[in-house]
XYZ file of C-alpha atoms in Angstrom:
681
model
C 96.158 92.905 121.948
C 95.859 96.250 120.168
C 99.328 95.977 118.629
C 98.578 92.447 117.385
C 95.337 93.640 115.806
C 97.046 96.615 114.182
C 99.880 94.386 112.959
C 97.322 92.149 111.290
C 95.681 95.147 109.653
C 98.992 96.547 108.446
C 100.089 93.256 106.896
C 96.879 93.369 104.905
C 96.904 97.142 104.513
C 97.581 97.385 100.806
C 97.094 93.797 99.698
C 94.627 94.564 96.930
C 96.271 97.751 95.616
C 99.628 95.956 95.719
C 98.289 92.929 93.887
C 96.977 95.310 91.273
C 100.512 96.570 90.796
C 102.053 93.100 90.758
C 99.806 92.095 87.943
C 101.918 94.379 85.775
C 105.309 92.840 86.456
C 116.328 117.157 115.371
C 114.893 120.035 113.353
C 114.292 123.327 115.080
C 110.860 124.758 114.681
C 109.215 127.927 115.971
C 105.853 127.739 117.663
C 102.703 128.519 115.732
C 99.231 129.739 116.510
C 97.203 126.592 116.959
C 93.486 126.967 116.520
C 91.778 123.600 116.248
C 88.305 125.041 116.465
C 88.232 127.704 113.759
C 88.624 127.464 110.010
C 90.180 130.937 109.878
C 93.591 131.965 111.252
C 93.740 134.520 114.039
C 94.564 138.060 113.018
C 97.290 138.649 115.595
C 100.876 138.295 114.333
C 102.789 135.358 115.725
C 105.755 135.693 118.010
C 109.366 135.423 116.799
C 110.600 131.902 116.255
C 112.854 130.492 118.960
C 115.620 128.123 117.864
C 114.794 125.034 119.887
C 113.940 121.471 118.945
C 110.281 120.643 118.556
C 109.360 117.220 119.932
C 107.066 115.044 117.852
C 103.430 115.094 118.955
C 102.833 111.535 118.090
C 101.990 108.184 118.908
C 103.066 108.385 122.545
C 100.276 110.733 123.513
C 97.715 108.902 121.410
C 98.743 105.547 122.875
C 98.447 106.915 126.397
C 94.959 108.160 125.603
C 93.997 104.832 124.020
C 94.846 103.051 127.274
C 91.908 104.906 128.827
C 89.572 103.602 126.099
C 89.413 99.795 126.305
C 87.026 97.990 123.995
C 83.453 97.983 125.238
C 81.501 96.174 122.543
C 81.392 93.223 120.210
C 80.398 93.708 116.562
C 77.264 92.830 114.621
C 77.280 93.263 110.837
C 74.371 93.968 108.515
C 75.410 92.826 105.034
C 74.774 94.185 101.547
C 72.426 96.988 102.519
C 70.975 98.714 99.393
C 71.244 102.504 99.132
C 69.275 104.217 96.374
C 71.150 107.268 95.100
C 69.861 110.539 93.672
C 69.750 109.162 90.092
C 68.285 105.748 90.922
C 71.551 103.790 91.052
C 71.777 101.319 93.912
C 75.004 101.191 95.934
C 75.517 98.524 98.568
C 77.117 98.761 101.989
C 77.923 96.669 105.043
C 77.087 98.252 108.403
C 79.244 97.300 111.398
C 77.522 98.164 114.677
C 78.625 97.974 118.309
C 76.978 94.985 119.980
C 76.396 93.991 123.591
C 79.409 91.970 124.740
C 78.975 88.257 124.138
C 75.927 88.754 121.882
C 74.889 89.848 118.412
C 72.436 92.363 119.822
C 73.081 95.958 118.719
C 74.085 98.116 121.677
C 71.745 100.849 122.874
C 72.709 104.463 122.358
C 73.876 106.675 119.533
C 77.354 106.555 118.049
C 79.404 108.503 115.500
C 79.733 106.876 112.076
C 82.988 106.048 110.300
C 82.408 105.814 106.531
C 84.774 103.876 104.268
C 84.352 104.036 100.474
C 86.165 101.220 98.650
C 86.610 100.082 95.036
C 88.046 96.726 96.145
C 84.880 95.030 97.398
C 83.438 95.762 100.824
C 83.929 92.190 102.028
C 86.730 90.970 99.745
C 88.525 94.287 100.159
C 87.665 94.642 103.842
C 91.308 94.482 104.810
C 94.150 96.897 105.114
C 93.639 100.275 103.513
C 90.053 99.285 102.735
C 89.245 97.907 106.157
C 86.418 98.905 108.424
C 88.447 99.096 111.613
C 87.024 96.731 114.239
C 89.177 98.593 116.761
C 86.978 101.677 116.422
C 83.678 99.797 116.301
C 84.527 98.013 119.564
C 85.055 101.435 121.135
C 81.753 102.940 120.198
C 81.612 103.737 116.483
C 79.240 102.571 113.757
C 81.184 101.532 110.686
C 79.803 101.804 107.140
C 81.811 100.356 104.264
C 80.337 100.895 100.818
C 81.282 99.685 97.340
C 81.815 102.829 95.262
C 79.766 103.057 92.074
C 80.712 100.553 89.407
C 82.562 98.226 91.810
C 81.662 95.257 94.001
C 77.932 95.023 94.529
C 77.170 98.607 93.483
C 75.630 99.786 90.230
C 76.963 102.579 88.041
C 80.296 103.191 86.331
C 83.649 103.483 88.051
C 84.883 107.068 87.840
C 88.410 106.879 89.299
C 87.736 109.810 91.653
C 85.521 111.610 89.147
C 82.996 114.291 90.055
C 80.110 111.831 90.272
C 82.039 109.746 92.809
C 82.610 112.831 94.971
C 78.887 113.626 94.903
C 78.169 110.010 95.843
C 80.486 110.445 98.816
C 78.639 113.548 99.974
C 75.317 111.728 99.645
C 76.698 108.762 101.593
C 77.744 111.104 104.405
C 74.161 112.343 104.767
C 72.828 108.768 104.583
C 75.280 107.609 107.254
C 74.434 110.496 109.578
C 70.740 109.588 109.381
C 71.197 105.903 110.243
C 69.443 104.465 113.269
C 71.942 104.543 116.101
C 73.953 107.432 114.621
C 74.658 110.517 116.706
C 74.664 112.596 113.511
C 78.413 113.044 113.102
C 80.554 111.306 110.471
C 84.253 110.673 109.892
C 86.008 109.153 106.887
C 88.789 106.554 107.004
C 90.927 104.563 104.580
C 93.975 104.783 102.396
C 95.198 104.918 98.827
C 92.118 105.130 96.563
C 89.980 105.392 99.703
C 92.077 108.279 101.010
C 91.721 110.203 97.769
C 87.954 109.679 97.871
C 87.944 111.153 101.385
C 89.415 114.439 100.183
C 86.967 114.746 97.310
C 84.044 113.878 99.575
C 85.154 116.474 102.146
C 85.248 119.059 99.354
C 81.796 118.104 98.052
C 79.769 118.021 101.292
C 79.302 121.768 101.610
C 79.276 123.807 104.837
C 77.512 122.598 108.016
C 77.820 118.960 106.940
C 77.683 116.002 109.353
C 81.235 115.270 108.140
C 83.617 116.616 110.783
C 86.951 114.855 110.225
C 88.835 112.638 107.790
C 91.882 110.377 108.155
C 93.466 109.863 104.708
C 96.322 107.336 104.657
C 98.737 107.061 101.706
C 96.928 109.682 99.660
C 97.909 111.540 96.485
C 97.728 115.274 95.921
C 98.000 114.807 92.150
C 97.670 111.185 90.913
C 99.109 112.150 87.523
C 102.401 113.485 88.929
C 102.521 111.379 92.087
C 101.886 108.032 90.435
C 101.174 107.910 86.699
C 104.297 109.715 85.492
C 107.671 110.818 86.825
C 108.819 113.945 85.025
C 106.675 113.079 82.029
C 107.857 109.452 81.827
C 105.069 106.910 82.300
C 105.250 104.764 85.417
C 104.897 101.329 83.846
C 104.275 99.451 87.094
C 101.435 101.676 88.259
C 99.758 102.178 84.875
C 99.727 98.498 84.000
C 98.781 97.734 87.598
C 95.722 99.927 87.202
C 94.861 98.221 83.934
C 95.215 94.693 85.232
C 94.431 95.056 88.897
C 91.491 97.414 89.018
C 89.897 95.815 85.980
C 90.191 92.344 87.487
C 88.945 93.332 90.912
C 86.075 95.365 89.575
C 84.986 92.603 87.211
C 85.095 89.658 89.610
C 84.220 91.077 93.044
C 80.467 91.174 92.229
C 80.437 87.381 92.554
C 81.713 87.678 96.129
C 79.566 90.665 97.049
C 76.299 89.389 95.512
C 76.549 85.677 96.242
C 72.894 85.727 97.306
C 71.818 86.717 93.778
C 73.990 85.053 91.085
C 72.036 86.648 88.232
C 72.615 90.115 89.634
C 76.274 89.271 90.231
C 76.655 88.315 86.558
C 74.919 91.508 85.435
C 77.167 93.674 87.588
C 80.291 91.803 86.482
C 79.511 92.468 82.827
C 78.715 96.138 83.474
C 81.849 96.647 85.545
C 83.980 94.857 82.973
C 82.745 97.029 80.111
C 83.871 100.098 82.093
C 87.413 98.945 81.350
C 87.088 100.317 77.817
C 86.897 104.035 78.739
C 89.207 103.642 81.742
C 91.949 100.991 81.770
C 92.075 100.144 78.066
C 92.139 103.785 77.018
C 94.809 104.622 79.583
C 96.989 101.708 78.465
C 96.723 102.587 74.787
C 97.580 106.199 75.507
C 100.640 105.169 77.537
C 101.970 103.018 74.712
C 101.182 105.472 71.917
C 102.272 108.637 73.715
C 98.876 110.322 73.355
C 95.898 111.490 75.433
C 96.289 110.668 79.113
C 100.052 110.408 78.903
C 99.881 114.222 79.150
C 98.277 116.323 81.866
C 94.815 117.525 80.935
C 91.346 118.256 82.300
C 90.957 114.496 82.839
C 93.782 114.430 85.383
C 93.083 117.850 86.882
C 89.567 116.706 87.789
C 91.205 113.873 89.725
C 93.807 115.935 91.616
C 92.847 116.418 95.303
C 95.136 119.447 95.571
C 92.651 121.353 93.401
C 89.881 121.055 96.018
C 91.767 121.607 99.286
C 90.349 125.104 99.660
C 86.854 123.582 99.643
C 87.831 121.068 102.340
C 88.909 123.980 104.535
C 85.832 126.065 103.668
C 83.638 123.103 104.685
C 85.343 123.047 108.103
C 86.500 119.415 107.818
C 89.603 118.504 109.855
C 92.198 116.139 108.349
C 94.935 113.929 109.788
C 97.177 112.701 106.963
C 99.481 109.694 107.123
C 102.185 109.232 104.503
C 105.334 107.281 103.800
C 108.774 108.352 102.681
C 108.847 105.332 100.351
C 105.179 105.450 99.412
C 103.975 105.761 95.832
C 102.462 109.083 96.938
C 105.666 110.247 98.652
C 105.636 113.442 96.598
C 102.041 114.398 97.254
C 101.456 113.782 100.942
C 103.456 116.809 102.186
C 101.795 118.910 99.457
C 98.385 118.028 100.884
C 99.605 119.321 104.238
C 101.007 122.586 102.862
C 97.942 123.026 100.658
C 95.522 122.652 103.572
C 97.550 124.956 105.797
C 97.790 127.528 103.002
C 94.052 127.345 102.320
C 93.395 127.907 106.043
C 95.632 130.994 105.859
C 93.960 132.284 102.694
C 96.980 131.537 100.485
C 97.357 129.515 97.274
C 97.293 125.761 97.790
C 100.149 125.531 95.255
C 102.538 127.867 97.065
C 105.290 126.913 99.493
C 104.418 127.821 103.060
C 106.066 131.029 104.209
C 108.580 131.290 107.055
C 106.687 132.277 110.175
C 103.339 131.331 108.658
C 100.659 130.550 111.221
C 99.359 126.992 111.259
C 96.449 125.079 112.732
C 96.395 121.643 114.325
C 93.166 120.942 112.408
C 95.469 119.742 109.624
C 98.272 117.365 110.546
C 100.618 114.984 108.750
C 102.528 112.003 110.094
C 105.183 110.670 107.736
C 107.513 107.769 108.409
C 109.812 105.213 106.755
C 106.905 103.358 105.182
C 105.930 102.164 101.728
C 102.405 101.693 100.417
C 102.106 98.285 102.060
C 103.208 99.047 105.628
C 101.839 102.513 106.393
C 102.171 103.384 110.070
C 103.859 100.081 110.897
C 106.189 101.623 113.505
C 103.503 103.593 115.350
C 100.169 102.786 116.967
C 97.958 103.953 114.126
C 94.799 102.577 115.767
C 95.410 104.806 118.782
C 95.991 107.882 116.629
C 92.766 107.242 114.703
C 90.874 106.830 117.969
C 92.268 110.042 119.470
C 91.501 111.972 116.270
C 87.927 110.785 115.872
C 87.132 110.975 119.602
C 88.185 114.630 119.496
C 86.207 115.641 116.421
C 83.210 113.288 116.577
C 82.732 112.903 120.338
C 84.061 116.211 121.630
C 86.642 114.575 123.921
C 89.847 116.432 124.767
C 92.276 113.692 123.719
C 95.341 115.923 123.345
C 95.629 115.154 119.632
C 95.309 118.839 118.688
C 97.679 120.087 121.398
C 100.509 120.867 119.012
C 101.972 123.966 117.385
C 104.049 121.850 114.971
C 101.520 119.668 113.116
C 103.945 118.045 110.611
C 105.301 114.946 112.368
C 108.331 113.044 111.065
C 109.712 109.648 111.931
C 113.012 109.015 110.164
C 114.253 105.653 108.861
C 116.775 105.559 111.689
C 114.056 106.014 114.314
C 114.571 109.685 115.212
C 111.375 111.704 115.368
C 110.570 115.384 115.433
C 107.863 117.804 114.371
C 107.995 120.874 112.192
C 105.538 123.601 111.366
C 105.872 124.545 107.725
C 106.554 122.789 104.441
C 109.119 123.458 103.224
C 110.549 123.677 106.735
C 111.887 127.101 107.641
C 114.430 125.271 109.804
C 115.824 123.381 106.794
C 116.877 126.107 104.341
C 117.917 124.940 100.914
C 121.657 124.925 100.345
C 123.134 124.727 96.882
C 125.415 121.730 96.407
C 127.289 121.809 93.101
C 128.467 119.079 90.790
C 132.225 119.538 90.516
C 134.937 118.199 88.203
C 136.181 114.813 89.281
C 132.562 113.773 89.942
C 132.572 115.539 93.289
C 129.449 116.748 95.082
C 130.207 119.749 97.276
C 129.035 123.222 98.308
C 130.423 126.209 96.439
C 130.594 126.870 92.704
C 133.268 125.065 90.669
C 136.361 127.127 89.894
C 137.285 125.425 86.631
C 135.782 126.924 83.477
C 135.613 123.502 81.832
C 134.449 120.122 83.061
C 131.786 117.648 82.054
C 130.756 114.006 82.338
C 129.110 111.860 79.682
C 125.937 109.893 80.291
C 124.918 107.281 77.712
C 121.295 106.374 77.061
C 120.234 102.779 77.769
C 116.611 101.777 77.052
C 116.775 99.074 79.725
C 118.432 99.774 83.053
C 118.309 96.910 85.539
C 119.627 97.754 88.982
C 118.858 97.139 92.646
C 117.100 100.291 93.778
C 114.334 101.215 96.179
C 112.047 101.762 93.195
C 111.559 97.984 93.264
C 109.800 98.348 96.610
C 108.197 101.735 96.174
C 106.354 101.082 92.931
C 105.305 97.518 93.783
C 103.553 98.908 96.883
C 106.008 97.094 99.160
C 105.564 93.581 97.831
C 109.214 93.344 96.727
C 110.602 94.632 100.024
C 112.568 91.440 100.702
C 113.942 91.388 97.149
C 115.390 94.860 97.590
C 116.951 94.010 100.946
C 118.436 90.855 99.414
C 120.034 92.573 96.421
C 121.424 95.605 98.278
C 124.757 93.892 98.858
C 125.267 92.968 95.209
C 126.887 94.772 92.318
C 123.446 95.742 91.042
C 123.433 98.689 93.445
C 126.515 100.222 91.826
C 126.555 102.579 88.841
C 126.248 100.701 85.567
C 127.963 101.345 82.246
C 126.804 104.717 80.928
C 125.805 106.082 84.369
C 127.568 108.872 86.252
C 127.819 109.200 90.032
C 128.829 112.351 91.927
C 129.987 111.731 95.507
C 130.489 114.050 98.450
C 133.468 113.744 100.707
C 133.107 111.657 103.848
C 130.700 113.441 106.171
C 132.311 114.647 109.384
C 128.924 115.136 111.053
C 125.386 113.880 110.674
C 123.487 115.693 107.925
C 119.729 115.924 108.370
C 117.717 116.450 105.186
C 114.106 117.546 105.549
C 112.034 118.631 102.574
C 111.762 118.791 98.787
C 114.918 118.383 96.704
C 115.556 120.113 93.375
C 118.223 119.153 90.848
C 119.328 121.401 87.991
C 121.391 119.819 85.228
C 122.892 121.724 82.340
C 123.828 119.436 79.483
C 124.215 118.998 75.748
C 122.705 116.062 73.871
C 123.415 114.560 70.460
C 119.752 113.515 70.068
C 116.431 115.362 70.288
C 115.068 113.401 73.246
C 116.744 112.919 76.616
C 115.843 110.867 79.666
C 117.283 111.614 83.097
C 116.681 109.306 86.073
C 118.389 110.585 89.218
C 118.773 109.021 92.651
C 120.083 110.461 95.901
C 121.966 107.766 97.837
C 123.829 107.222 101.086
C 127.129 105.323 100.870
C 128.184 103.633 104.115
C 131.848 103.193 105.105
C 131.649 99.532 104.069
C 130.370 100.510 100.620
C 126.715 99.584 101.193
C 124.481 101.780 99.036
C 121.051 102.841 100.268
C 118.658 104.856 98.153
C 117.244 107.974 99.803
C 114.980 109.360 97.074
C 114.778 109.764 93.319
C 113.273 111.725 90.452
C 113.174 111.719 86.664
C 112.578 114.007 83.697
C 111.881 113.536 80.013
C 113.832 116.125 78.047
C 110.917 117.243 75.898
C 108.841 117.775 79.079
C 111.343 120.158 80.699
C 109.178 123.312 80.472
C 108.546 124.987 83.825
C 105.415 126.635 85.196
C 106.908 129.425 87.345
C 103.599 130.103 89.101
C 103.639 126.660 90.721
C 107.385 126.091 91.072
C 109.134 126.767 94.393
C 112.115 129.086 93.887
C 115.155 129.167 96.170
C 118.609 130.757 96.105
C 117.814 133.087 93.236
C 117.599 130.889 90.160
C 117.206 127.534 91.909
C 114.083 125.401 92.185
C 113.356 123.347 95.275
C 110.214 122.011 93.612
C 110.067 122.448 89.834
C 106.533 122.175 88.446
C 106.327 120.965 84.854
C 103.055 121.544 82.951
C 103.356 118.161 81.167
C 100.751 119.212 78.630
C 101.079 118.313 74.980
C 101.352 121.994 74.115
C 104.237 122.525 76.563
C 106.418 119.794 75.084
C 109.337 120.760 72.889
C 112.209 118.713 71.482
C 115.698 119.075 72.846
C 117.924 121.221 70.636
C 120.728 118.930 69.496
C 124.181 119.942 70.754
C 122.796 123.084 72.416
C 123.231 123.806 76.102
C 119.935 122.945 77.786
C 118.766 123.333 81.362
C 116.816 120.512 83.008
C 115.112 121.056 86.381
C 114.345 117.713 88.002
C 112.053 117.168 90.977
C 113.480 114.648 93.431
C 110.781 113.449 95.804
C 111.024 114.899 99.334
C 113.507 113.550 101.846
C 113.227 113.235 105.623
C 116.369 111.377 106.608
C 119.650 111.849 108.443
C 122.795 110.733 106.641
C 125.238 109.633 109.364
C 128.767 110.914 109.825
C 131.222 108.631 108.050
C 128.874 108.165 105.090
C 129.046 109.887 101.733
C 126.157 111.413 99.811
C 125.855 110.339 96.178
C 123.889 111.675 93.224
C 123.457 108.928 90.635
C 122.495 110.024 87.102
C 121.054 107.341 84.824
C 118.772 107.167 81.788
C 116.364 104.442 82.850
C 114.701 102.574 85.694
C 113.334 99.217 84.575
C 110.559 98.161 85.121
C 109.383 101.318 86.906
C 109.578 103.796 84.031
C 108.418 103.215 80.467
C 109.729 105.052 77.427
C 107.010 104.799 74.790
C 108.030 103.352 71.395
C 107.876 106.785 69.747
C 110.026 108.403 72.418
C 112.379 105.432 72.437
C 113.254 106.004 68.782
C 114.164 109.612 69.503
C 116.371 108.606 72.438
C 118.449 105.796 70.923
C 122.225 106.301 70.786
C 121.893 109.369 72.974
C 124.921 110.797 74.752
C 124.514 113.678 77.192
C 127.419 115.799 78.411
C 126.530 116.927 81.927
C 128.262 120.193 82.796
C 130.057 120.670 86.109
C 132.052 123.859 85.724
C 131.969 127.570 86.526
C 130.512 128.481 83.135
C 127.616 126.033 83.141
C 126.850 124.896 86.658
C 124.753 121.885 87.625
C 123.574 121.622 91.208
C 121.321 120.198 93.898
C 119.111 122.294 96.150
C 119.251 120.328 99.414
C 117.054 121.116 102.459
C 119.689 120.833 105.189
C 118.424 121.149 108.755
C 121.725 120.350 110.439
C 125.242 119.398 109.433
C 127.090 120.228 106.231
C 128.836 118.614 103.281
C 132.637 118.851 102.929
C 134.133 121.258 100.401
C 135.380 119.872 97.108
C 138.830 118.313 97.426
C 141.589 120.618 96.257
C 139.217 123.519 95.657
C 138.195 126.560 97.675
C 134.666 126.679 99.021
C 133.663 129.382 96.535
C 134.980 130.447 93.147
C 137.339 133.375 92.628
C 135.381 136.528 91.656
C 137.397 136.955 88.451
C 136.821 133.354 87.452
C 133.123 133.696 88.210
C 132.913 136.867 86.104
C 134.703 135.184 83.211
C 132.382 132.200 83.537
C 129.314 134.421 83.428
C 130.628 136.172 80.303
C 131.373 132.918 78.528
C 128.009 131.552 79.580
C 126.200 134.510 78.045
C 127.988 133.915 74.743
C 127.351 130.150 74.535
């Protein structure tokens, strides 16, 4: 029964966010100090790290616990409850209460409250990521689902995670804790927009709040970098999806939420619609004209959850994150984990976690082979939510915090494991070079010359996972159907570098950096890169991808993750207007490209491929102004001992074959000559 209910929820999990988009078009891990009860790490140094596999603390334990917690109640719902806020605005909520079985009579007793804040309409959007889970209510929780300001039946102006919305969340926590039938403790639940709101609310509540735990699903750390752009190139699907989807939902849901008062519904619809001018319309114009919000700025920084993670920790709010390896927020979900763990340890939320760093099970992440529309579809997410909230809101020892490796991975092939740090200390980055003959192999090239040409195409139609990822999963079947066609292969103007056939499984686990050195005949370049697995029968499966606009190539070294000397596992680009600079025509230029993190094992017998392209239609949009600067572009990608190009791969086990006909490392004299020539070029 539980699995059927969860399956129903998951099918509806991202219906409204996805429709918004469619409107546009075994690691080893050392043990850690686990301290679920304290916001500060213990002072004692941790023990040396043993080299043994860490089993995943997952679903199995939570499911076993859930079997001891059958449903006890029915549900009674109080609709459209008005809530007067600090400035006189009226928000509206539905309250879902446990009821005596077989009746609509509220059950006696006091219960924890689960608060859901949605922009999709508390009844229209009461599905999927915006759903008030009946599973929890039937097991002794009060559920409150509220229309955030400027949406549904609530007054005010939509802020898209602005400061006012965070303060509203904190006020709603206090209101929920004071409800009749509340035991005074509150948890937050939901995904996507609702997950982001959870983080901001947890940061705004202050210390000693009734808010004890949150459960953000499919949540960004930085909406600008995770969703709106890729390497400075606007994500067309998501930006137009925001314009069309959020505007439409916000404008028309008042008629569903305020059916009892048509005049008020009309008033709210007009007010919500007018909010499209400062939000969606402005964002769309900026994307097309290459101005304003197309660059990072205070507007986006105010809306980046990573900036407030230290406050979440200071407020003593526990968080269980759920993310997907094909989610639109694939980049950001592990960064939320590392940021929370770093904040707990008194370190920068922007830094990579250190080898041997102590961790706490107060902050956990479960990531699996899921897109935005099927989060948690291969695990019992209901059971995990129950175990998490029973622990933090009811004081029950559910076993959910009994882990020293709080980062839980389920791979596409079904293997699961847990690690401690991100990046994983058990998956050190290995440099894999681009070699002459379009080979991908460890060791520097020995030849002092060698390059491949990439030709710019403004439209690049191919069958890639981006179809699924950026449509929030709605085109999943389309991708599976086109995988066996020629559209998966490199197109004219593309370049593909392949490894030799793998002689053993290669497990990748963490962020991937790509450094390309190239010359261009034009002042604007566009690189779209995809890591792929090539099966023995030639089937091509995308693993992950990344992109970079040439003029946005500047690096912020204080937020970039350095490996292997001059390599970057996670390059951080400022993406401000001031940081942009044109590409110097026909000059050697270095491009550091962030490929979104990978948690996947490439089987023996397969080959690993790096595909270099110049477009990804309809995912990425080159604005008209940038398009003019890119036309007729030809880039010569270097793959030689003088100007190396390489991947930084997080390899937990296995290895890639050496380049055919070449030693594993370059001759010292050749390397010295290459360095000399490089310094003169």
